[in-house]
Coordinates of C-alpha atoms and ligand atoms in Angstrom, one line a residue:
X1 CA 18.9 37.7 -117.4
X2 CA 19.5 40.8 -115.1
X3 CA 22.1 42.6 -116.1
X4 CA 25.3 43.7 -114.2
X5 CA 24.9 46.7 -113.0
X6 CA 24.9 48.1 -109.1
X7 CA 22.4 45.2 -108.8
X8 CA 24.7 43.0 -110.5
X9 CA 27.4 43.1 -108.5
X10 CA 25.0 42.1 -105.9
X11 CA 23.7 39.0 -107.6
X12 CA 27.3 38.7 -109.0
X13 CA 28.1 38.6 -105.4
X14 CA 25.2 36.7 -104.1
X15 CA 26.0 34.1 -107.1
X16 CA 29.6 34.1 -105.7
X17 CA 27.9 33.5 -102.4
X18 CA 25.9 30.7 -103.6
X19 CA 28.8 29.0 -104.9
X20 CA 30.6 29.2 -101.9
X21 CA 27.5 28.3 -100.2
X22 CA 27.2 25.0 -102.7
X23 CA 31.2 24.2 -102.2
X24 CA 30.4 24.9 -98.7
X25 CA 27.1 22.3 -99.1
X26 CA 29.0 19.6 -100.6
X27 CA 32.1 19.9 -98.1
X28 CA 29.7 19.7 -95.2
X29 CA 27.9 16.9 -96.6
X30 CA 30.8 15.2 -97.4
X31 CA 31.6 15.8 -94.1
X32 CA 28.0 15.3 -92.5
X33 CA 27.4 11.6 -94.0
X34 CA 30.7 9.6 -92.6
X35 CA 29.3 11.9 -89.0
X36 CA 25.4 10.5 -89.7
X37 CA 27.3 7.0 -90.1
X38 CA 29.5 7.8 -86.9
X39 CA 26.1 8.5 -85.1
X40 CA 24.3 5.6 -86.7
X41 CA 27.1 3.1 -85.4
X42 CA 27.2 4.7 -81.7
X43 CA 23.4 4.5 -81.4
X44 CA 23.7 0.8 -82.8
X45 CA 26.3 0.3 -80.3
X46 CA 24.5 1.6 -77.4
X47 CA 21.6 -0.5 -78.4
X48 CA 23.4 -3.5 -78.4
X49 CA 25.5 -3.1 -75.3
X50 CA 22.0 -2.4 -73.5
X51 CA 20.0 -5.5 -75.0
X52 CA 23.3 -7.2 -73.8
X53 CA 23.0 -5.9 -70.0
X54 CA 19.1 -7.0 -70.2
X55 CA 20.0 -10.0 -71.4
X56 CA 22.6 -10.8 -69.3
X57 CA 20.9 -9.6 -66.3
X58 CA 17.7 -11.3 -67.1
X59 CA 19.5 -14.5 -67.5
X60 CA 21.9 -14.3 -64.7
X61 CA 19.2 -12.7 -61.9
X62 CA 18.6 -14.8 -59.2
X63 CA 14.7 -15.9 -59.6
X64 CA 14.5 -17.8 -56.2
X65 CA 12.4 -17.0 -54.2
X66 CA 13.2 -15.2 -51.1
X67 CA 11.9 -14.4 -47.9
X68 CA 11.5 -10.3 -46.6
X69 CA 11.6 -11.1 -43.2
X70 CA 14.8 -10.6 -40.8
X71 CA 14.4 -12.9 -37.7
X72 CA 17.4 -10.1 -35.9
X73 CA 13.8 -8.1 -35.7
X74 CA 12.6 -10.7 -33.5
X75 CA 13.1 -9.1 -30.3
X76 CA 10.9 -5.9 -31.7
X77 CA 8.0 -8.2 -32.5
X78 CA 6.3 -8.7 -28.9
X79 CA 5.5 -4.8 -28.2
X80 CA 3.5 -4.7 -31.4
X81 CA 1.3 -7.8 -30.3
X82 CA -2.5 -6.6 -29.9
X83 CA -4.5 -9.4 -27.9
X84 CA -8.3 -9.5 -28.6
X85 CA -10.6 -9.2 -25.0
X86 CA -11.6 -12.6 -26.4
X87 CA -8.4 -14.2 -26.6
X88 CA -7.4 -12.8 -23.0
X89 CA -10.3 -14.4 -21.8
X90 CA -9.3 -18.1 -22.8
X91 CA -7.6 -20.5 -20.1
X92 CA -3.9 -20.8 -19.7
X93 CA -3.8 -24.6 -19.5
X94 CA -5.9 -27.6 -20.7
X95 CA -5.4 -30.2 -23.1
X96 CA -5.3 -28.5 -26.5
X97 CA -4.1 -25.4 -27.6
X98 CA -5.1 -24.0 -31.2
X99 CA -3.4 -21.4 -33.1
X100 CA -4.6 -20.8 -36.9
X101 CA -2.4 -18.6 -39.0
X102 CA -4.2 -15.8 -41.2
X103 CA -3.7 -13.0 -42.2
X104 CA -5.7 -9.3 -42.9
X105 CA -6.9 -10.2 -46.9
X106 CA -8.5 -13.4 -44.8
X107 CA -10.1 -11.4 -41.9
X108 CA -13.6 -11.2 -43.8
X109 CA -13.8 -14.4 -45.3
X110 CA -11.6 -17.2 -44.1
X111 CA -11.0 -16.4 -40.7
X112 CA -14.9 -15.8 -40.1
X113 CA -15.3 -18.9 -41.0
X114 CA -12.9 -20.6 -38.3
X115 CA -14.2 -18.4 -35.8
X116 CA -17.6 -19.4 -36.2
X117 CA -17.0 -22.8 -36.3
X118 CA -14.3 -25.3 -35.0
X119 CA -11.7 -23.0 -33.2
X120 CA -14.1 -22.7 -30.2
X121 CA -13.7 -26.2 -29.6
X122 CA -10.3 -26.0 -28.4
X123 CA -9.2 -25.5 -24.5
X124 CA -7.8 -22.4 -26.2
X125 CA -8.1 -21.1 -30.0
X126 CA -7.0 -18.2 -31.5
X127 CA -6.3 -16.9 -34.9
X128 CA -2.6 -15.4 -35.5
X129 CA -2.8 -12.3 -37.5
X130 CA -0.8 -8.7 -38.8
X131 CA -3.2 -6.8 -37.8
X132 CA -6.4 -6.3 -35.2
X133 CA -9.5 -7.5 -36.8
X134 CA -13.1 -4.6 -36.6
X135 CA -14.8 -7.8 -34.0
X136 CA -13.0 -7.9 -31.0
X137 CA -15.3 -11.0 -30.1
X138 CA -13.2 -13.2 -32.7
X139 CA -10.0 -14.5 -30.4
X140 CA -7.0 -13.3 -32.1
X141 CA -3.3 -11.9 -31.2
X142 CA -1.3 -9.6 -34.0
X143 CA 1.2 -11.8 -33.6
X144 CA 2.7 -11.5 -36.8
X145 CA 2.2 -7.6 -36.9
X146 CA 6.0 -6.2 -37.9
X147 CA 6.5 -9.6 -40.3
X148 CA 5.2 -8.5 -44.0
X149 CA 2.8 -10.9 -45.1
X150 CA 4.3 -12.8 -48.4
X151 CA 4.2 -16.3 -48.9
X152 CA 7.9 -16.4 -48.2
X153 CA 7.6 -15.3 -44.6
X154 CA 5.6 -18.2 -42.9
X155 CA 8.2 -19.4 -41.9
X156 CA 9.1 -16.9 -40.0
X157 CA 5.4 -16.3 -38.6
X158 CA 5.3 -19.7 -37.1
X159 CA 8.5 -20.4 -35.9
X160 CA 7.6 -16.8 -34.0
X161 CA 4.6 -17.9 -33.3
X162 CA 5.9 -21.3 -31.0
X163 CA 8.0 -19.2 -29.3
X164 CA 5.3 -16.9 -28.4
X165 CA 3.1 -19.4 -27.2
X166 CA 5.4 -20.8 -24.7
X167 CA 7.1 -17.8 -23.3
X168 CA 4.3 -15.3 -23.5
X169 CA 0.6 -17.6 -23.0
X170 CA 0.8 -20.8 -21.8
X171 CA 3.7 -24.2 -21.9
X172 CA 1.1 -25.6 -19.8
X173 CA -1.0 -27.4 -22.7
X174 CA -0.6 -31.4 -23.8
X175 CA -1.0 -30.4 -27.4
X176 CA -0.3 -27.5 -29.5
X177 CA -2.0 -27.5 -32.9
X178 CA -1.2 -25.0 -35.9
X179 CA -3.4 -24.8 -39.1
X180 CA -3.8 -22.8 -41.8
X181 CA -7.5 -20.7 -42.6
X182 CA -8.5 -22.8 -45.1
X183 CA -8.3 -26.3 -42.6
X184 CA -11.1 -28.1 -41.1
X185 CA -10.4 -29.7 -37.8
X186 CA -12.6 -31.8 -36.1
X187 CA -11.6 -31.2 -32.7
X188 CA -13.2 -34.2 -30.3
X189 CA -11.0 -36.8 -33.2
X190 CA -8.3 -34.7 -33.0
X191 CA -8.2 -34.8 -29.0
X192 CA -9.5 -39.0 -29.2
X193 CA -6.4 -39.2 -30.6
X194 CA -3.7 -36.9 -28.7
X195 CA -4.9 -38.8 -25.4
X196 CA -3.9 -42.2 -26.7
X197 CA -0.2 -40.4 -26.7
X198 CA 1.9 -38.6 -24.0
X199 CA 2.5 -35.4 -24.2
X200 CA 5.9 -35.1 -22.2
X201 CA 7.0 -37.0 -25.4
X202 CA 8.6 -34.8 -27.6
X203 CA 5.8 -35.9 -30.5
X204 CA 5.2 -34.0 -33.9
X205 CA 2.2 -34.8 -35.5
X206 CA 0.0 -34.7 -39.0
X207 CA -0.4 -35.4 -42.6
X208 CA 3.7 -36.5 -43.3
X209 CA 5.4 -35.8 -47.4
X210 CA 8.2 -37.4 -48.8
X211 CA 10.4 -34.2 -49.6
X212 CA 13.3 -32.2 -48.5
X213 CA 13.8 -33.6 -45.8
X214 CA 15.2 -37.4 -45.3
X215 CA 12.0 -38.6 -42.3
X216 CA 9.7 -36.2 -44.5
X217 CA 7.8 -33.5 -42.8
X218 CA 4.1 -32.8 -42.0
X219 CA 2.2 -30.5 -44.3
X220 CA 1.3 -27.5 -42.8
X221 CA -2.1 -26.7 -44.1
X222 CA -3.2 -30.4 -43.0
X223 CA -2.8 -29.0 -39.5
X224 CA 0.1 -30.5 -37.1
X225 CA 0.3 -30.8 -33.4
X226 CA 3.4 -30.8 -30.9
X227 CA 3.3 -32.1 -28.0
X228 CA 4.0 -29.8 -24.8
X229 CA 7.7 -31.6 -24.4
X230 CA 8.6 -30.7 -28.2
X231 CA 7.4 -27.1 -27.9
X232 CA 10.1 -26.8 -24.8
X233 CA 12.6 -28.1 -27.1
X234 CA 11.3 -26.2 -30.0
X235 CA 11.1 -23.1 -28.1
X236 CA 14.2 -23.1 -25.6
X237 CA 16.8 -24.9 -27.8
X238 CA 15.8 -24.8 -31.7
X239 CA 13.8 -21.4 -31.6
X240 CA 17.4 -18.9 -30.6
X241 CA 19.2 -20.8 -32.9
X242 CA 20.2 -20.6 -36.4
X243 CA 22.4 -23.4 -37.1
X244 CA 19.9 -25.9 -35.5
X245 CA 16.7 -23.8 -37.0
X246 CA 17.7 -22.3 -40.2
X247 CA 15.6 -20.1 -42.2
X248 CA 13.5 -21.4 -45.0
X249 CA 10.7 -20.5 -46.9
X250 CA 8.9 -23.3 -46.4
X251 CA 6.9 -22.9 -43.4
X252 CA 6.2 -26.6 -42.9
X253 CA 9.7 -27.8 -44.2
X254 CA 11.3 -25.2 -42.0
X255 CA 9.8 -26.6 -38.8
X256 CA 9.9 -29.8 -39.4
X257 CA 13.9 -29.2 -40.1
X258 CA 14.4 -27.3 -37.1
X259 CA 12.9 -30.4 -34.8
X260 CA 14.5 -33.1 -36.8
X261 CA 17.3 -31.1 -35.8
X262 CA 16.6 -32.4 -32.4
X263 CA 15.7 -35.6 -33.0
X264 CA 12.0 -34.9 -33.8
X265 CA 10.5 -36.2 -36.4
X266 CA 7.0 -36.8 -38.4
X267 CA 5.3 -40.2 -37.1
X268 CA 2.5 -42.2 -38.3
X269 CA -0.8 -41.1 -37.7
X270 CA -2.9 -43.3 -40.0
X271 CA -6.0 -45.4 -38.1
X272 CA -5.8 -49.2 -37.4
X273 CA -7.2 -49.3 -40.9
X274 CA -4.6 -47.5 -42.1
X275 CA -6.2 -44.3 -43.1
X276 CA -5.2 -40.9 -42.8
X277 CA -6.8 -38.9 -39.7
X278 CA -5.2 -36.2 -41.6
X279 CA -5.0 -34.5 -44.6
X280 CA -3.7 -32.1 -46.8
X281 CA -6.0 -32.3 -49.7
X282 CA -9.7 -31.5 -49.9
X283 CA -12.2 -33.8 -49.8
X284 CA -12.3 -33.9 -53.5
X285 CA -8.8 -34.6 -54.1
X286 CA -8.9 -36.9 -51.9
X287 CA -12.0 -38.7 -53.1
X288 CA -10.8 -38.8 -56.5
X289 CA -7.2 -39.4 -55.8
X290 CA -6.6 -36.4 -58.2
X291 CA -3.0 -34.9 -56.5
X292 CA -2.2 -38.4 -55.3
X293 CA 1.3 -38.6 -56.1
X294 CA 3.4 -41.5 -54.3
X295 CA 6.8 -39.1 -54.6
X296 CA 5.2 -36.9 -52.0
X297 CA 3.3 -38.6 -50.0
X298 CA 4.4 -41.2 -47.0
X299 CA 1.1 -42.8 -46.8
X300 CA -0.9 -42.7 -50.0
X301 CA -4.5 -43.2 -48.8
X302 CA -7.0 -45.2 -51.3
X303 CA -8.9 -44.1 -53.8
X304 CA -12.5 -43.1 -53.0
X305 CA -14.9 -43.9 -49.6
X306 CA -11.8 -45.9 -48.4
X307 CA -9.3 -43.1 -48.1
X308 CA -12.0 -41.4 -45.6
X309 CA -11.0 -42.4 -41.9
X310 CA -14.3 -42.4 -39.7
X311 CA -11.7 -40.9 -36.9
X312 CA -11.1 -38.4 -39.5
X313 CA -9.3 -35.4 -37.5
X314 CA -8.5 -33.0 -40.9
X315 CA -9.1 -31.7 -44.5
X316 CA -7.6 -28.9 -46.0
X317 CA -7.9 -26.6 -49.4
X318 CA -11.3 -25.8 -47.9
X319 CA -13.4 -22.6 -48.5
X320 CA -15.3 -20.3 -46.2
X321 CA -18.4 -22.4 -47.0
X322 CA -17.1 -26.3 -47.1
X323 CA -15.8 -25.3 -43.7
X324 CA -19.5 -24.2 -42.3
X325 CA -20.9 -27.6 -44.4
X326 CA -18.5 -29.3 -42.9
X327 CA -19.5 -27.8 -39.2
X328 CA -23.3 -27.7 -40.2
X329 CA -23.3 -31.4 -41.0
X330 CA -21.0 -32.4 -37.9
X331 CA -23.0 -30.4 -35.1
X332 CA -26.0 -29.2 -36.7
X333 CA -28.0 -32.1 -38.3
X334 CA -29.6 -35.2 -36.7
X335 CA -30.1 -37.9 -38.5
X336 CA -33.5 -39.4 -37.3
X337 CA -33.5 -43.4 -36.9
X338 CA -36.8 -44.3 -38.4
Ligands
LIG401 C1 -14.0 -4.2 -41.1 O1 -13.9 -2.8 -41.4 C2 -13.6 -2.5 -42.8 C3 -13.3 -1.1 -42.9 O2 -14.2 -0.3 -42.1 C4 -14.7 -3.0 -43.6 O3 -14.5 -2.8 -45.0 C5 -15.0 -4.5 -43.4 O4 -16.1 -4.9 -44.1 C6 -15.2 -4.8 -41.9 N1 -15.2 -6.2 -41.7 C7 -16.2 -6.8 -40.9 C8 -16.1 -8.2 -40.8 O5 -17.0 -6.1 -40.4
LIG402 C1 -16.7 -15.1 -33.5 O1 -17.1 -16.2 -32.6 C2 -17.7 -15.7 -31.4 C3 -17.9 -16.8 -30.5 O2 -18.7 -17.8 -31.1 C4 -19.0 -15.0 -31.7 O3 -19.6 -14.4 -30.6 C5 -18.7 -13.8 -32.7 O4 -19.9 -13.3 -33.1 C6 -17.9 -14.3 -33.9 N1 -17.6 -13.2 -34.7 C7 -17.9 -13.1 -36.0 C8 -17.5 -11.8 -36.6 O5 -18.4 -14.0 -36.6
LIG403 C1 4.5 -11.2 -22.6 O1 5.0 -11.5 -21.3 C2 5.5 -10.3 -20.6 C3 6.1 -10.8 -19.4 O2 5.5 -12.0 -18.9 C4 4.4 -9.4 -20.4 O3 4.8 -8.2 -19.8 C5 3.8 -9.0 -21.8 O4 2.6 -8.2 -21.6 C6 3.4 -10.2 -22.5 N1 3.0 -9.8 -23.9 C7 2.0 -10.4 -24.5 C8 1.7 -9.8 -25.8 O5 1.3 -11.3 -24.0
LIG404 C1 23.5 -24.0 -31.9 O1 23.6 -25.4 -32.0 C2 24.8 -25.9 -32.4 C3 24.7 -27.4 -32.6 O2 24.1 -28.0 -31.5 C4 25.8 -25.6 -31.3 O3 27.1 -26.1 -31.6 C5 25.9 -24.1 -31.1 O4 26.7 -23.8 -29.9 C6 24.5 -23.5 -30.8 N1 24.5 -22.1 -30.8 C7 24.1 -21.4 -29.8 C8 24.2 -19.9 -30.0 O5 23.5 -21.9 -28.9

């Protein structure tokens, strides 16, 4: 042991000290654990309150989907519309007009594929894009430059597009098709079979389903036509108005609500065999009956070679390829008669 001395009232002092400092210790951590607790329970708290507000928000958020489209922006659409040299080259009137909707991920594969193959047949064909394409020999207006492209908005894109068509190119045409980029049309069937039918007729024509709407609609990517008397009424009357032509975001529902709206509605088109001269399947699925479902569809075709109409007008679900076999086989072999 040291002993007390000047030193030792130092250590005396310091020992003092530590036994201050060790009441001092045990006060604070008596005081410091109920605290540690205090901050446990307020971190626990936190933690649950926020797992709450996920959870609630998670379960309460609204998960439909939704269009990003605004149709007030209509009326800023037109000045953004680019017309190809091609496309201002094609005639004003004739018997069929042909719009095919696309868009800019599409420009190098799909939409070649149209181009080169059966959008030429039309009086006048164009693809319907966003934005200008590098070829101005491909026949195309940016008429859905100023909608964003989502799923959502095709609506929007071809209930735009109709009313483009008849107040800024032509109301002059019989027929007015729309299809998708992955559709094959064969173009002399399609016309066969407009000219058994008049066109001052409000009709609505193509592949019809069994949803949504009480006379079903047409499927949009099996193509459908109007005639020129239901684009007037379509584009004068159902077009500027939102009670009559609601939004949706369902392009082919939406239409085909906005004309039922007006007393339009899907028809038959099957053959006098009663085949489909359109369709919204491939070839495959149609072959093979594979998305045959009789909840959807108005006219379930039959299962294999039968469901195949040899005034076949459309298929759809096609890719860039089964769109030029189609073509190659259609216009580009003969078969010899030995
Ligand atoms: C168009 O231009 C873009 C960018 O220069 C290029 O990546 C694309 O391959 C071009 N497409 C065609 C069809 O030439
Ligand atoms: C689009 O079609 C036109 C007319 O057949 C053709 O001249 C042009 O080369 C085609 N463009 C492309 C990129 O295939
Ligand atoms: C639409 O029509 C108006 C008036 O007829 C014309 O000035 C305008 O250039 C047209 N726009 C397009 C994109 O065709
Ligand atoms: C829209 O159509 C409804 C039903 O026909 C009609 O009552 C209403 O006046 C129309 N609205 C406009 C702005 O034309």
């Amino acid at each position: 042991m040291v002993p007390c001395g000047s030193i030792r009232t130092l250590v005396c002092k310091t020992e003092d000290n530590y036994n201050i400092y060790d009441d001092e210790l045990d006060s604070l951590e008596s005081l410091k654990k109920p605290r540690k607790k205090l901050l446990f329970s307020t971190i626990a708290l936190i933690f649950a309150l926020g797992s709450l507000i996920i959870t609630v928000y998670f379960l309460t958020r609204d998960t439909s989907p939704k269009a990003t489209y605004d149709r007030i922006n209509d009326d800023k659409l037109r000045d953004l519309i680019e017309v190809s040299p091609a496309a201002q080259k094609l005639p004003k009137t004739g018997k069929l007009f042909c719009w095919v909707q696309t868009s800019t991920i599409y420009h190098d594969t799909r939409s070649l594929a149209i181009n080169e193959t059966w959008i030429h047949r039309c009086d006048h064909g164009q693809l319907f894009t966003s934005e200008k394409f590098n070829d101005t020999r491909i026949p195309y207006s940016t008429v859905f430059a100023g909608i964003p492209d989502n799923y959502y908005n095709l609506f929007f894109k071809s209930r735009y597009a109709f009313h483009h068509i008849y107040s800024n190119i032509s109301s002059e045409f019989d027929w007015y098709l729309k299809a998708d980029d992955d559709t094959y049309v064969i173009v002399e069937n399609l016309k066969a079979f407009l000219s058994t039918l008049n066109p001052d007729e409000p009709h609505y024509l193509g592949y019809v389903l069994k949803p949504y709407l009480k006379n079903g609609y047409n499927a949009g990517g099996a193509g459908y036509i109007l005639s020129r008397a239901a684009l007037k009424i379509f584009a004068e009357k159902l077009y500027p108005n939102s009670t009559l032509c609601p939004d949706d975001i369902y392009e082919d529902v939406g239409i085909a609500r906005c004309l039922a709206n007006a007393g339009i509605y899907p028809e038959d088109t099957r053959n006098a065999h009663g085949q489909n001269r359109f369709n919204t399947f491939s070839p495959t699925e149609t072959f093979h009956q594979t998305k045959a479902n009789v909840d959807w569809v108005k006219f379930l075709e039959k299962k294999g070679y039968e469901a195949f109409a040899n005034d076949l007008v459309s298929f759809h679900h096609l890719s860039p390829d089964e769109i030029r076999l189609f073509d190659i086989l259609l216009y580009r072999v003969d078969r010899k008669q030995v």
